[in-house]
């Protein structure tokens, strides 16, 4: 399937082609009020996405603040959706009128649009890389039929497995531009506090980046690592892509 480029996404492409910075927003769940529906959930991945259904006005306000700050891309508060689907706990089912998760996905896009987002990125975390992940992507394609995001951002990824390649291919088949973001630095897998896992990888991640480019992924990002661990990643990846 060919990629459908929205007018908003075209502005991002033009900016990158001109080597101008494109500014994404920051965390959403961490900016929400600390108390209220869905707050304090023991699984932090479910804290944010539950607010889309249970406290949409709070999510809308956070989006608006990022738009006012000048962000070019606003991400939906749906990062934890794959985590909810991988488990048995879906916080929005506790309300009087439970929502289907596909409606939660649509609501996430609507809130970002209502906030005036120049470009909407639909956020998903690495739990999409699991058995059933490709079926989730297929259903997301149906959920986006009437109001698709400008791009899909699969973020906070770590391992590059054959199953991830299959999930990425299924995302590309939706026809929506796909960005991938990894918790990586020059030393390999990297945690939020700078901790590292595994041994030296050599050029394995660079070769994976090249494979993602060949598949049709539009951008590769790094996230959820300390700022002082980001240095050198752009030049490293450009050696391969």
PDB file of N, CA and C in Angstrom, residues 23-31 62 66 71 73-75:
ATOM      1  N   UNK A  23      10.115  20.005  16.112  1.00  0.00           N
ATOM      2  CA  UNK A  23      10.015  19.875  17.561  1.00  0.00           C
ATOM      3  C   UNK A  23       8.801  19.035  17.939  1.00  0.00           C
ATOM      4  N   UNK A  24       9.058  17.933  18.635  1.00  0.00           N
ATOM      5  CA  UNK A  24       7.973  17.105  19.165  1.00  0.00           C
ATOM      6  C   UNK A  24       7.629  17.568  20.575  1.00  0.00           C
ATOM      7  N   UNK A  25       6.457  17.176  21.044  1.00  0.00           N
ATOM      8  CA  UNK A  25       6.071  17.522  22.410  1.00  0.00           C
ATOM      9  C   UNK A  25       6.816  16.637  23.403  1.00  0.00           C
ATOM     10  N   UNK A  26       6.513  16.804  24.675  1.00  0.00           N
ATOM     11  CA  UNK A  26       7.130  15.995  25.717  1.00  0.00           C
ATOM     12  C   UNK A  26       6.131  15.010  26.291  1.00  0.00           C
ATOM     13  N   UNK A  27       6.413  14.545  27.497  1.00  0.00           N
ATOM     14  CA  UNK A  27       5.522  13.599  28.142  1.00  0.00           C
ATOM     15  C   UNK A  27       4.140  14.184  28.367  1.00  0.00           C
ATOM     16  N   UNK A  28       3.143  13.324  28.370  1.00  0.00           N
ATOM     17  CA  UNK A  28       1.763  13.762  28.584  1.00  0.00           C
ATOM     18  C   UNK A  28       1.274  13.311  29.955  1.00  0.00           C
ATOM     19  N   UNK A  29       1.370  12.013  30.244  1.00  0.00           N
ATOM     20  CA  UNK A  29       0.875  11.511  31.527  1.00  0.00           C
ATOM     21  C   UNK A  29       1.539  12.228  32.693  1.00  0.00           C
ATOM     22  N   UNK A  30       2.840  12.535  32.555  1.00  0.00           N
ATOM     23  CA  UNK A  30       3.551  13.209  33.638  1.00  0.00           C
ATOM     24  C   UNK A  30       3.099  14.646  33.833  1.00  0.00           C
ATOM     25  N   UNK A  31       2.399  15.204  32.849  1.00  0.00           N
ATOM     26  CA  UNK A  31       1.897  16.568  32.944  1.00  0.00           C
ATOM     27  C   UNK A  31       0.445  16.623  33.406  1.00  0.00           C
ATOM     28  N   UNK A  62      -3.315  19.522  28.301  1.00  0.00           N
ATOM     29  CA  UNK A  62      -1.876  19.286  28.119  1.00  0.00           C
ATOM     30  C   UNK A  62      -1.492  19.464  26.658  1.00  0.00           C
ATOM     31  N   UNK A  66       1.226  22.280  24.915  1.00  0.00           N
ATOM     32  CA  UNK A  66       2.338  21.976  24.014  1.00  0.00           C
ATOM     33  C   UNK A  66       2.194  22.719  22.682  1.00  0.00           C
ATOM     34  N   UNK A  71       5.226  23.477  19.633  1.00  0.00           N
ATOM     35  CA  UNK A  71       5.597  22.153  19.119  1.00  0.00           C
ATOM     36  C   UNK A  71       5.034  21.936  17.717  1.00  0.00           C
ATOM     37  N   UNK A  73       4.864  18.772  16.322  1.00  0.00           N
ATOM     38  CA  UNK A  73       4.191  17.478  16.317  1.00  0.00           C
ATOM     39  C   UNK A  73       3.644  17.211  17.706  1.00  0.00           C
ATOM     40  N   UNK A  74       2.362  16.877  17.785  1.00  0.00           N
ATOM     41  CA  UNK A  74       1.716  16.532  19.051  1.00  0.00           C
ATOM     42  C   UNK A  74       1.410  15.035  19.037  1.00  0.00           C
ATOM     43  N   UNK A  75       1.864  14.326  20.066  1.00  0.00           N
ATOM     44  CA  UNK A  75       1.620  12.885  20.142  1.00  0.00           C
ATOM     45  C   UNK A  75       0.354  12.609  20.945  1.00  0.00           C
TER      46      UNK A  75
END
